[in-house]
Amino acid sequence: MPRPIQAFVHTDALRHNVRRLRAFAPDARMWAVVKANAYGHGIERVFEGFRGCDGFALLDLDEAQRVRALGWRGPVWLLEGIFDPRDLELCSRLDLWHTVHCDEQLDMLSRHKTQVPHRVFLKMNSGMNRLGFKPQSFRAAWSRLNQLPQVDEISFVTHFSDADGPQGVAEQMAVFTDATHDLPGERSTSNSAALLRHARAPDVAADWVRPGIALYGSAPDFPQHNIAHWQLQPTLSLRSQLIGMQELQAGDSVGYGSSFQADAPLRMGVVACGYADGYPRHCPTGTPVLVDGVRTRTLGRVSMDMIAVDLTPCPQAGFGSEVTLWGRASKGAVLPIDEVAQAAGTVGYELMCAVSARVAFTQD
Ligand SMILES: *Cc1c(COP(=O)(O)O)cnc(C)c1O
């Protein structure tokens, strides 16, 4: 038998989240953002669940090839565009839409020989200051792009820096609208946070929305809102089992550094899950965890292959009992990944992407 730790990708939850997010922008088309191997889920494992979306947005060319290999004939978008002139050959061959965010990409495109003109998204830096043309140079970039025989339709994209927080999107949205309002083409602005929090504002309406994290059942604005508030479901569950038990006496400590010390007798379980599985080592004593679907807490330090948990709330638990590190227990109880991420001082995104190669995945 392999170690009992397993990750589950829930197709029903992926479908549910697609339907739920569509309701926030019913008139827009929706990209499923599947970069980073579908936020750690595996592109092949989310494909069925996301079939109802209008396109797949990603960064890596090999991921684009995998989406095509699955038989997807609809839009595929390289969110960062190309990295090398040869990438354009793949764009032509696989009909990939690609972002153009800098003059170097424009130069490469102008030298590309192709029979089929490309569909491109011209990217504006409206304040995030990562990728994109500044508003004052946007029109010049558009004119150049518009004259290239290699280019078919031009669409417009910008990315928000503060859609999840109090600053919101109004300022960046105004910059983007001001610089593009008289240019012909479709627009895409909203990531998950903007879609959930701002897409109903008339000035944020766009032709395409592009959620990632919310499709995977993590709230982009946690802890202000949780997935229950947004009515989203976890799509990735990390589950293992108890492989040992200890009866602690008052004064006994647990694990490396003896960082947890019992002040009274306590029944404790050992879980086959550690940081080598992608469970964050920074989770302190008290991080929530489900044993047999019952919520309890971790004790002491996370080690490479094991975690200790308090069995006080679940006295029936024993060797082989199911432990849900995050996601959905097999009996249905839910522990949002955002709560574990918060305990570790990070975000759900990072935990999803960090589940390690030694964890077997199952699609259900
Ligand atoms: C990752 C990404 C998204 C999706 O962001 P979420 O916060 O996961 O919804 C959207 N647009 C771009 C350009 C991205 O890189």
mmCIF file of C-alpha atoms and ligand atoms in Angstrom:
data_model
loop_
_atom_site.group_PDB
_atom_site.id
_atom_site.type_symbol
_atom_site.label_atom_id
_atom_site.label_comp_id
_atom_site.label_asym_id
_atom_site.label_seq_id
_atom_site.Cartn_x
_atom_site.Cartn_y
_atom_site.Cartn_z
ATOM 1 C CA MET A 1 0.000 0.000 0.000
ATOM 2 C CA PRO A 2 1.196 3.537 -0.738
ATOM 3 C CA ARG A 3 1.123 6.079 2.104
ATOM 4 C CA PRO A 4 -2.517 6.976 2.636
ATOM 5 C CA ILE A 5 -2.270 10.631 1.610
ATOM 6 C CA GLN A 6 -4.260 11.539 -1.512
ATOM 7 C CA ALA A 7 -5.516 14.633 -3.303
ATOM 8 C CA PHE A 8 -8.997 14.652 -4.815
ATOM 9 C CA VAL A 9 -10.192 16.939 -7.611
ATOM 10 C CA HIS A 10 -13.976 17.281 -7.499
ATOM 11 C CA THR A 11 -15.534 17.668 -10.939
ATOM 12 C CA ASP A 12 -18.966 18.455 -9.463
ATOM 13 C CA ALA A 13 -17.461 21.343 -7.485
ATOM 14 C CA LEU A 14 -15.632 22.698 -10.553
ATOM 15 C CA ARG A 15 -18.938 22.697 -12.459
ATOM 16 C CA HIS A 16 -20.764 24.290 -9.553
ATOM 17 C CA ASN A 17 -18.201 27.109 -9.326
ATOM 18 C CA VAL A 18 -18.381 27.762 -13.075
ATOM 19 C CA ARG A 19 -22.170 28.143 -12.837
ATOM 20 C CA ARG A 20 -21.886 30.284 -9.740
ATOM 21 C CA LEU A 21 -19.322 32.659 -11.250
ATOM 22 C CA ARG A 22 -21.255 32.994 -14.489
ATOM 23 C CA ALA A 23 -24.077 34.500 -12.452
ATOM 24 C CA PHE A 24 -21.839 37.451 -11.532
ATOM 25 C CA ALA A 25 -21.361 38.466 -15.185
ATOM 26 C CA PRO A 26 -24.113 36.707 -17.133
ATOM 27 C CA ASP A 27 -23.454 38.625 -20.352
ATOM 28 C CA ALA A 28 -19.705 38.084 -20.445
ATOM 29 C CA ARG A 29 -17.800 35.131 -21.811
ATOM 30 C CA MET A 30 -15.615 33.374 -19.273
ATOM 31 C CA TRP A 31 -12.044 32.171 -19.462
ATOM 32 C CA ALA A 32 -11.073 29.427 -17.073
ATOM 33 C CA VAL A 33 -7.603 30.399 -15.891
ATOM 34 C CA VAL A 34 -5.633 27.152 -15.763
ATOM 35 C CA LYS A 35 -2.071 28.434 -15.402
ATOM 36 C CA ALA A 36 0.317 26.633 -13.036
ATOM 37 C CA ASN A 37 -1.185 23.296 -14.085
ATOM 38 C CA ALA A 38 -4.680 24.485 -13.177
ATOM 39 C CA TYR A 39 -3.592 25.904 -9.811
ATOM 40 C CA GLY A 40 -2.009 22.572 -8.945
ATOM 41 C CA HIS A 41 -5.100 20.509 -9.798
ATOM 42 C CA GLY A 42 -3.790 19.193 -13.121
ATOM 43 C CA ILE A 43 -5.107 20.528 -16.437
ATOM 44 C CA GLU A 44 -6.319 17.093 -17.507
ATOM 45 C CA ARG A 45 -8.232 16.728 -14.226
ATOM 46 C CA VAL A 46 -10.113 20.054 -14.477
ATOM 47 C CA PHE A 47 -10.868 19.859 -18.200
ATOM 48 C CA GLU A 48 -14.219 18.079 -17.820
ATOM 49 C CA GLY A 49 -15.345 20.448 -15.075
ATOM 50 C CA PHE A 50 -14.404 23.554 -17.072
ATOM 51 C CA ARG A 51 -15.734 22.449 -20.460
ATOM 52 C CA GLY A 52 -18.637 24.838 -19.952
ATOM 53 C CA CYS A 53 -16.292 27.849 -19.985
ATOM 54 C CA ASP A 54 -15.616 29.742 -23.203
ATOM 55 C CA GLY A 55 -11.858 29.368 -23.249
ATOM 56 C CA PHE A 56 -8.737 28.378 -21.352
ATOM 57 C CA ALA A 57 -6.203 31.000 -20.248
ATOM 58 C CA LEU A 58 -2.700 29.958 -19.219
ATOM 59 C CA LEU A 59 0.975 30.883 -19.425
ATOM 60 C CA ASP A 60 3.033 27.882 -20.501
ATOM 61 C CA LEU A 61 3.146 26.770 -24.094
ATOM 62 C CA ASP A 62 3.239 23.141 -23.067
ATOM 63 C CA GLU A 63 0.016 23.691 -21.122
ATOM 64 C CA ALA A 64 -1.559 25.152 -24.262
ATOM 65 C CA GLN A 65 -0.503 22.021 -26.146
ATOM 66 C CA ARG A 66 -2.067 19.870 -23.452
ATOM 67 C CA VAL A 67 -5.378 21.719 -23.723
ATOM 68 C CA ARG A 68 -5.353 21.191 -27.501
ATOM 69 C CA ALA A 69 -4.399 17.540 -27.022
ATOM 70 C CA LEU A 70 -7.539 17.120 -24.907
ATOM 71 C CA GLY A 71 -9.523 18.055 -27.997
ATOM 72 C CA TRP A 72 -10.415 21.643 -27.074
ATOM 73 C CA ARG A 73 -10.991 23.612 -30.277
ATOM 74 C CA GLY A 74 -12.173 26.831 -28.646
ATOM 75 C CA PRO A 75 -10.074 29.813 -27.561
ATOM 76 C CA VAL A 76 -6.783 29.312 -25.725
ATOM 77 C CA TRP A 77 -4.992 32.421 -24.454
ATOM 78 C CA LEU A 78 -1.348 32.851 -23.481
ATOM 79 C CA LEU A 79 -1.724 35.430 -20.706
ATOM 80 C CA GLU A 80 1.923 36.553 -20.793
ATOM 81 C CA GLY A 81 2.230 36.177 -24.554
ATOM 82 C CA ILE A 82 5.330 34.755 -26.144
ATOM 83 C CA PHE A 83 8.828 34.494 -24.681
ATOM 84 C CA ASP A 84 10.745 33.685 -27.852
ATOM 85 C CA PRO A 85 10.139 34.151 -31.616
ATOM 86 C CA ARG A 86 9.706 30.393 -32.071
ATOM 87 C CA ASP A 87 6.684 30.483 -29.760
ATOM 88 C CA LEU A 88 4.822 32.273 -32.549
ATOM 89 C CA GLU A 89 5.024 29.164 -34.712
ATOM 90 C CA LEU A 90 3.122 27.259 -32.062
ATOM 91 C CA CYS A 91 0.608 30.104 -31.821
ATOM 92 C CA SER A 92 0.008 29.850 -35.567
ATOM 93 C CA ARG A 93 -0.165 26.070 -35.569
ATOM 94 C CA LEU A 94 -2.434 25.690 -32.532
ATOM 95 C CA ASP A 95 -4.412 28.893 -33.062
ATOM 96 C CA LEU A 96 -3.428 30.400 -29.710
ATOM 97 C CA TRP A 97 -4.483 33.890 -28.762
ATOM 98 C CA HIS A 98 -1.633 35.744 -27.157
ATOM 99 C CA THR A 99 -1.051 38.838 -25.103
ATOM 100 C CA VAL A 100 1.222 41.568 -26.470
ATOM 101 C CA HIS A 101 2.510 43.578 -23.529
ATOM 102 C CA CYS A 102 5.813 45.092 -24.726
ATOM 103 C CA ASP A 103 7.657 46.362 -27.794
ATOM 104 C CA GLU A 104 9.871 43.275 -27.911
ATOM 105 C CA GLN A 105 6.808 41.076 -28.463
ATOM 106 C CA LEU A 106 5.582 43.498 -31.134
ATOM 107 C CA ASP A 107 8.960 43.243 -32.901
ATOM 108 C CA MET A 108 8.902 39.442 -32.817
ATOM 109 C CA LEU A 109 5.379 39.394 -34.196
ATOM 110 C CA SER A 110 6.274 41.782 -37.027
ATOM 111 C CA ARG A 111 8.996 39.351 -38.185
ATOM 112 C CA HIS A 112 6.828 36.258 -37.919
ATOM 113 C CA LYS A 113 5.834 34.477 -41.144
ATOM 114 C CA THR A 114 2.350 33.054 -40.977
ATOM 115 C CA GLN A 115 -0.566 32.228 -43.256
ATOM 116 C CA VAL A 116 -3.062 32.697 -40.426
ATOM 117 C CA PRO A 117 -3.249 36.071 -38.745
ATOM 118 C CA HIS A 118 -3.244 35.942 -34.948
ATOM 119 C CA ARG A 119 -5.796 37.096 -32.445
ATOM 120 C CA VAL A 120 -3.998 39.220 -29.854
ATOM 121 C CA PHE A 121 -4.781 40.890 -26.540
ATOM 122 C CA LEU A 122 -2.973 44.211 -26.214
ATOM 123 C CA LYS A 123 -2.182 44.694 -22.547
ATOM 124 C CA MET A 124 -2.295 47.974 -20.694
ATOM 125 C CA ASN A 125 -0.402 48.706 -17.522
ATOM 126 C CA SER A 126 -3.150 50.679 -15.800
ATOM 127 C CA GLY A 127 -1.388 50.801 -12.432
ATOM 128 C CA MET A 128 -0.259 47.295 -11.449
ATOM 129 C CA ASN A 129 3.177 48.006 -12.953
ATOM 130 C CA ARG A 130 4.025 44.486 -13.936
ATOM 131 C CA LEU A 131 3.286 43.879 -17.623
ATOM 132 C CA GLY A 132 1.747 46.161 -20.218
ATOM 133 C CA PHE A 133 2.029 49.411 -22.116
ATOM 134 C CA LYS A 134 1.479 52.604 -20.153
ATOM 135 C CA PRO A 135 -1.707 54.501 -21.104
ATOM 136 C CA GLN A 136 0.289 57.212 -22.898
ATOM 137 C CA SER A 137 2.067 54.701 -25.170
ATOM 138 C CA PHE A 138 -0.929 52.400 -25.621
ATOM 139 C CA ARG A 139 -2.327 54.043 -28.718
ATOM 140 C CA ALA A 140 1.015 53.961 -30.520
ATOM 141 C CA ALA A 141 1.330 50.259 -29.719
ATOM 142 C CA TRP A 142 -2.203 49.690 -30.991
ATOM 143 C CA SER A 143 -1.481 51.534 -34.256
ATOM 144 C CA ARG A 144 1.613 49.469 -34.872
ATOM 145 C CA LEU A 145 -0.194 46.242 -34.074
ATOM 146 C CA ASN A 146 -3.137 47.240 -36.215
ATOM 147 C CA GLN A 147 -0.899 47.630 -39.257
ATOM 148 C CA LEU A 148 0.684 44.196 -38.976
ATOM 149 C CA PRO A 149 -0.498 41.621 -41.522
ATOM 150 C CA GLN A 150 0.226 38.983 -38.854
ATOM 151 C CA VAL A 151 -2.619 40.323 -36.716
ATOM 152 C CA ASP A 152 -6.294 39.621 -37.055
ATOM 153 C CA GLU A 153 -8.509 40.925 -34.256
ATOM 154 C CA ILE A 154 -7.118 43.064 -31.435
ATOM 155 C CA SER A 155 -8.641 42.886 -27.966
ATOM 156 C CA PHE A 156 -7.725 44.809 -24.842
ATOM 157 C CA VAL A 157 -6.715 43.602 -21.417
ATOM 158 C CA THR A 158 -5.619 45.030 -18.106
ATOM 159 C CA HIS A 159 -5.097 43.470 -14.676
ATOM 160 C CA PHE A 160 -6.191 44.890 -11.315
ATOM 161 C CA SER A 161 -3.853 45.154 -8.339
ATOM 162 C CA ASP A 162 -6.443 45.751 -5.597
ATOM 163 C CA ALA A 163 -9.699 44.102 -6.641
ATOM 164 C CA ASP A 164 -9.734 42.136 -3.356
ATOM 165 C CA GLY A 165 -9.252 45.114 -1.044
ATOM 166 C CA PRO A 166 -10.599 48.524 -0.061
ATOM 167 C CA GLN A 167 -8.891 50.363 -2.925
ATOM 168 C CA GLY A 168 -10.975 48.461 -5.468
ATOM 169 C CA VAL A 169 -10.770 48.821 -9.231
ATOM 170 C CA ALA A 170 -12.326 52.215 -9.988
ATOM 171 C CA GLU A 171 -9.091 54.098 -10.579
ATOM 172 C CA GLN A 172 -7.498 51.498 -12.855
ATOM 173 C CA MET A 173 -10.806 50.979 -14.639
ATOM 174 C CA ALA A 174 -11.008 54.717 -15.393
ATOM 175 C CA VAL A 175 -7.460 54.752 -16.765
ATOM 176 C CA PHE A 176 -8.206 51.730 -18.978
ATOM 177 C CA THR A 177 -11.539 53.038 -20.252
ATOM 178 C CA ASP A 178 -10.174 56.487 -20.908
ATOM 179 C CA ALA A 179 -7.351 55.152 -23.085
ATOM 180 C CA THR A 180 -9.360 52.509 -24.981
ATOM 181 C CA HIS A 181 -12.957 53.748 -25.255
ATOM 182 C CA ASP A 182 -12.724 54.733 -28.922
ATOM 183 C CA LEU A 183 -10.701 51.701 -30.038
ATOM 184 C CA PRO A 184 -12.583 48.837 -31.646
ATOM 185 C CA GLY A 185 -12.263 45.451 -29.952
ATOM 186 C CA GLU A 186 -13.261 43.258 -27.053
ATOM 187 C CA ARG A 187 -12.161 43.869 -23.486
ATOM 188 C CA SER A 188 -11.148 41.705 -20.547
ATOM 189 C CA THR A 189 -10.497 43.072 -17.077
ATOM 190 C CA SER A 190 -11.814 40.986 -14.168
ATOM 191 C CA ASN A 191 -9.940 38.325 -12.236
ATOM 192 C CA SER A 192 -11.827 36.435 -9.498
ATOM 193 C CA ALA A 193 -11.845 39.244 -6.954
ATOM 194 C CA ALA A 194 -13.038 41.812 -9.486
ATOM 195 C CA LEU A 195 -15.694 39.433 -10.795
ATOM 196 C CA LEU A 196 -17.102 38.681 -7.336
ATOM 197 C CA ARG A 197 -16.835 42.180 -5.895
ATOM 198 C CA HIS A 198 -17.061 44.632 -8.791
ATOM 199 C CA ALA A 199 -18.352 43.052 -11.997
ATOM 200 C CA ARG A 200 -21.884 44.304 -11.398
ATOM 201 C CA ALA A 201 -20.710 47.919 -11.536
ATOM 202 C CA PRO A 202 -21.641 49.153 -15.035
ATOM 203 C CA ASP A 203 -18.210 50.621 -15.747
ATOM 204 C CA VAL A 204 -16.532 47.247 -15.062
ATOM 205 C CA ALA A 205 -18.664 45.317 -17.536
ATOM 206 C CA ALA A 206 -16.487 43.613 -20.148
ATOM 207 C CA ASP A 207 -16.714 41.069 -22.926
ATOM 208 C CA TRP A 208 -14.559 38.489 -21.139
ATOM 209 C CA VAL A 209 -13.991 37.733 -17.465
ATOM 210 C CA ARG A 210 -11.064 35.583 -16.374
ATOM 211 C CA PRO A 211 -11.400 34.062 -12.930
ATOM 212 C CA GLY A 212 -8.870 31.623 -11.539
ATOM 213 C CA ILE A 213 -8.845 31.117 -7.788
ATOM 214 C CA ALA A 214 -12.615 31.363 -7.253
ATOM 215 C CA LEU A 215 -13.171 28.567 -9.784
ATOM 216 C CA TYR A 216 -11.094 26.404 -7.464
ATOM 217 C CA GLY A 217 -13.153 27.196 -4.385
ATOM 218 C CA SER A 218 -10.964 29.721 -2.601
ATOM 219 C CA ALA A 219 -12.212 33.196 -1.694
ATOM 220 C CA PRO A 220 -9.927 35.868 -3.158
ATOM 221 C CA ASP A 221 -10.905 38.297 -0.408
ATOM 222 C CA PHE A 222 -10.608 35.952 2.573
ATOM 223 C CA PRO A 223 -10.942 36.639 5.511
ATOM 224 C CA GLN A 224 -13.343 39.472 4.679
ATOM 225 C CA HIS A 225 -15.472 36.889 2.893
ATOM 226 C CA ASN A 226 -15.236 33.104 2.855
ATOM 227 C CA ILE A 227 -16.357 30.572 0.251
ATOM 228 C CA ALA A 228 -19.638 30.036 2.106
ATOM 229 C CA HIS A 229 -20.397 33.734 1.597
ATOM 230 C CA TRP A 230 -19.671 33.469 -2.132
ATOM 231 C CA GLN A 231 -21.371 30.050 -2.345
ATOM 232 C CA LEU A 232 -18.328 28.379 -3.845
ATOM 233 C CA GLN A 233 -17.236 24.791 -3.247
ATOM 234 C CA PRO A 234 -13.742 23.414 -2.644
ATOM 235 C CA THR A 235 -12.430 21.633 -5.730
ATOM 236 C CA LEU A 236 -9.261 20.186 -4.204
ATOM 237 C CA SER A 237 -9.269 18.028 -1.077
ATOM 238 C CA LEU A 238 -6.105 16.824 0.603
ATOM 239 C CA ARG A 239 -6.883 13.744 2.681
ATOM 240 C CA SER A 240 -4.861 11.242 4.614
ATOM 241 C CA GLN A 241 -5.263 8.932 7.600
ATOM 242 C CA LEU A 242 -4.159 8.489 11.196
ATOM 243 C CA ILE A 243 -1.189 6.136 11.312
ATOM 244 C CA GLY A 244 -0.516 6.293 15.062
ATOM 245 C CA MET A 245 -1.934 7.452 18.409
ATOM 246 C CA GLN A 246 -0.364 8.694 21.634
ATOM 247 C CA GLU A 247 -1.839 9.319 25.079
ATOM 248 C CA LEU A 248 -0.133 12.461 26.335
ATOM 249 C CA GLN A 249 0.154 13.220 30.036
ATOM 250 C CA ALA A 250 0.328 16.733 31.475
ATOM 251 C CA GLY A 251 3.798 18.062 30.708
ATOM 252 C CA ASP A 252 4.415 15.804 27.679
ATOM 253 C CA SER A 253 5.458 17.585 24.511
ATOM 254 C CA VAL A 254 4.999 16.758 20.825
ATOM 255 C CA GLY A 255 7.372 16.697 17.894
ATOM 256 C CA TYR A 256 10.528 18.634 16.985
ATOM 257 C CA GLY A 257 11.457 21.449 19.291
ATOM 258 C CA SER A 258 8.789 20.302 21.787
ATOM 259 C CA SER A 259 6.810 23.359 20.714
ATOM 260 C CA PHE A 260 3.499 21.988 22.056
ATOM 261 C CA GLN A 261 3.229 20.841 25.656
ATOM 262 C CA ALA A 262 0.067 19.246 27.037
ATOM 263 C CA ASP A 263 -1.249 20.866 30.230
ATOM 264 C CA ALA A 264 -3.613 17.937 30.869
ATOM 265 C CA PRO A 265 -3.973 14.376 29.589
ATOM 266 C CA LEU A 266 -4.771 14.436 25.881
ATOM 267 C CA ARG A 267 -5.304 11.819 23.187
ATOM 268 C CA MET A 268 -3.332 12.632 20.083
ATOM 269 C CA GLY A 269 -3.176 11.199 16.566
ATOM 270 C CA VAL A 270 -0.356 11.177 14.021
ATOM 271 C CA VAL A 271 -1.324 11.955 10.409
ATOM 272 C CA ALA A 272 0.556 10.716 7.347
ATOM 273 C CA CYS A 273 1.072 14.213 5.923
ATOM 274 C CA GLY A 274 3.973 16.612 6.201
ATOM 275 C CA TYR A 275 5.679 19.470 4.447
ATOM 276 C CA ALA A 276 7.124 17.063 1.874
ATOM 277 C CA ASP A 277 3.532 16.568 0.736
ATOM 278 C CA GLY A 278 3.039 20.314 0.377
ATOM 279 C CA TYR A 279 1.371 20.930 3.724
ATOM 280 C CA PRO A 280 2.834 24.239 4.933
ATOM 281 C CA ARG A 281 5.510 23.881 7.608
ATOM 282 C CA HIS A 282 4.527 27.283 8.992
ATOM 283 C CA CYS A 283 1.155 26.046 10.291
ATOM 284 C CA PRO A 284 1.302 26.513 14.063
ATOM 285 C CA THR A 285 -0.422 24.537 16.824
ATOM 286 C CA GLY A 286 -4.140 25.173 16.444
ATOM 287 C CA THR A 287 -4.348 24.999 12.647
ATOM 288 C CA PRO A 288 -7.779 23.541 11.812
ATOM 289 C CA VAL A 289 -8.029 19.979 10.477
ATOM 290 C CA LEU A 290 -10.883 17.449 10.135
ATOM 291 C CA VAL A 291 -10.678 13.950 11.644
ATOM 292 C CA ASP A 292 -13.569 11.733 10.531
ATOM 293 C CA GLY A 293 -15.144 14.992 9.372
ATOM 294 C CA VAL A 294 -14.914 16.509 12.876
ATOM 295 C CA ARG A 295 -13.044 19.760 13.232
ATOM 296 C CA THR A 296 -10.005 19.710 15.491
ATOM 297 C CA ARG A 297 -6.506 21.247 15.587
ATOM 298 C CA THR A 298 -2.894 20.416 14.854
ATOM 299 C CA LEU A 299 -0.368 20.112 17.683
ATOM 300 C CA GLY A 300 3.293 21.118 17.533
ATOM 301 C CA ARG A 301 5.504 21.455 14.496
ATOM 302 C CA VAL A 302 4.747 20.086 11.064
ATOM 303 C CA SER A 303 7.512 17.641 10.160
ATOM 304 C CA MET A 304 8.491 16.279 6.762
ATOM 305 C CA ASP A 305 6.092 13.326 6.782
ATOM 306 C CA MET A 306 3.857 13.749 9.843
ATOM 307 C CA ILE A 307 1.562 16.079 11.732
ATOM 308 C CA ALA A 308 0.054 15.560 15.190
ATOM 309 C CA VAL A 309 -3.624 16.321 15.818
ATOM 310 C CA ASP A 310 -5.754 16.659 18.950
ATOM 311 C CA LEU A 311 -8.331 13.831 19.149
ATOM 312 C CA THR A 312 -10.308 15.324 22.049
ATOM 313 C CA PRO A 313 -13.340 16.255 19.868
ATOM 314 C CA CYS A 314 -13.319 12.847 18.128
ATOM 315 C CA PRO A 315 -12.773 10.127 20.767
ATOM 316 C CA GLN A 316 -13.849 7.372 18.318
ATOM 317 C CA ALA A 317 -10.966 8.134 15.952
ATOM 318 C CA GLY A 318 -8.206 5.575 15.662
ATOM 319 C CA PHE A 319 -5.748 3.963 13.274
ATOM 320 C CA GLY A 320 -6.931 4.503 9.682
ATOM 321 C CA SER A 321 -9.409 7.288 10.490
ATOM 322 C CA GLU A 322 -9.775 9.782 7.658
ATOM 323 C CA VAL A 323 -8.032 13.127 8.066
ATOM 324 C CA THR A 324 -8.914 16.056 5.804
ATOM 325 C CA LEU A 325 -6.130 18.615 5.708
ATOM 326 C CA TRP A 326 -8.294 20.920 3.605
ATOM 327 C CA GLY A 327 -11.272 20.646 1.274
ATOM 328 C CA ARG A 328 -14.162 18.233 1.661
ATOM 329 C CA ALA A 329 -14.204 15.192 3.932
ATOM 330 C CA SER A 330 -15.691 12.082 2.317
ATOM 331 C CA LYS A 331 -18.754 12.505 4.554
ATOM 332 C CA GLY A 332 -19.206 16.080 3.341
ATOM 333 C CA ALA A 333 -17.801 18.359 6.073
ATOM 334 C CA VAL A 334 -15.779 21.230 4.581
ATOM 335 C CA LEU A 335 -12.543 22.855 5.729
ATOM 336 C CA PRO A 336 -11.813 25.761 3.360
ATOM 337 C CA ILE A 337 -8.220 25.867 2.135
ATOM 338 C CA ASP A 338 -8.247 29.582 3.005
ATOM 339 C CA GLU A 339 -8.339 28.821 6.736
ATOM 340 C CA VAL A 340 -5.253 26.614 6.539
ATOM 341 C CA ALA A 341 -3.499 29.154 4.319
ATOM 342 C CA GLN A 342 -4.243 31.913 6.801
ATOM 343 C CA ALA A 343 -2.774 29.854 9.647
ATOM 344 C CA ALA A 344 0.395 29.481 7.556
ATOM 345 C CA GLY A 345 0.507 33.196 6.723
ATOM 346 C CA THR A 346 -0.195 32.642 3.051
ATOM 347 C CA VAL A 347 -3.053 32.330 0.558
ATOM 348 C CA GLY A 348 -5.015 29.418 -0.870
ATOM 349 C CA TYR A 349 -3.288 29.914 -4.239
ATOM 350 C CA GLU A 350 0.070 28.914 -2.798
ATOM 351 C CA LEU A 351 -1.200 25.800 -1.031
ATOM 352 C CA MET A 352 -2.974 24.519 -4.145
ATOM 353 C CA CYS A 353 0.129 24.994 -6.262
ATOM 354 C CA ALA A 354 2.409 23.362 -3.683
ATOM 355 C CA VAL A 355 0.897 19.876 -3.315
ATOM 356 C CA SER A 356 3.968 17.797 -4.044
ATOM 357 C CA ALA A 357 4.686 15.168 -6.650
ATOM 358 C CA ARG A 358 4.584 12.296 -4.166
ATOM 359 C CA VAL A 359 0.863 12.875 -3.523
ATOM 360 C CA ALA A 360 -1.370 10.752 -5.756
ATOM 361 C CA PHE A 361 -4.277 12.611 -7.364
ATOM 362 C CA THR A 362 -7.723 11.210 -8.018
ATOM 363 C CA GLN A 363 -10.464 12.869 -10.023
ATOM 364 C CA ASP A 364 -13.946 12.285 -8.652
HETATM 365 C C1 LIG B 1 -3.750 34.552 -12.724
HETATM 366 C C2 LIG B 1 -4.425 35.564 -13.547
HETATM 367 C C3 LIG B 1 -5.824 35.714 -13.468
HETATM 368 C C4 LIG B 1 -6.681 34.958 -12.477
HETATM 369 O O1 LIG B 1 -6.502 35.517 -11.204
HETATM 370 P P1 LIG B 1 -7.315 34.984 -9.945
HETATM 371 O O2 LIG B 1 -6.945 35.926 -8.860
HETATM 372 O O3 LIG B 1 -6.819 33.607 -9.673
HETATM 373 O O4 LIG B 1 -8.747 35.012 -10.303
HETATM 374 C C5 LIG B 1 -6.425 36.626 -14.319
HETATM 375 N N1 LIG B 1 -5.687 37.361 -15.192
HETATM 376 C C6 LIG B 1 -4.351 37.252 -15.277
HETATM 377 C C7 LIG B 1 -3.604 38.102 -16.242
HETATM 378 C C8 LIG B 1 -3.663 36.363 -14.453
HETATM 379 O O5 LIG B 1 -2.344 36.256 -14.546
#
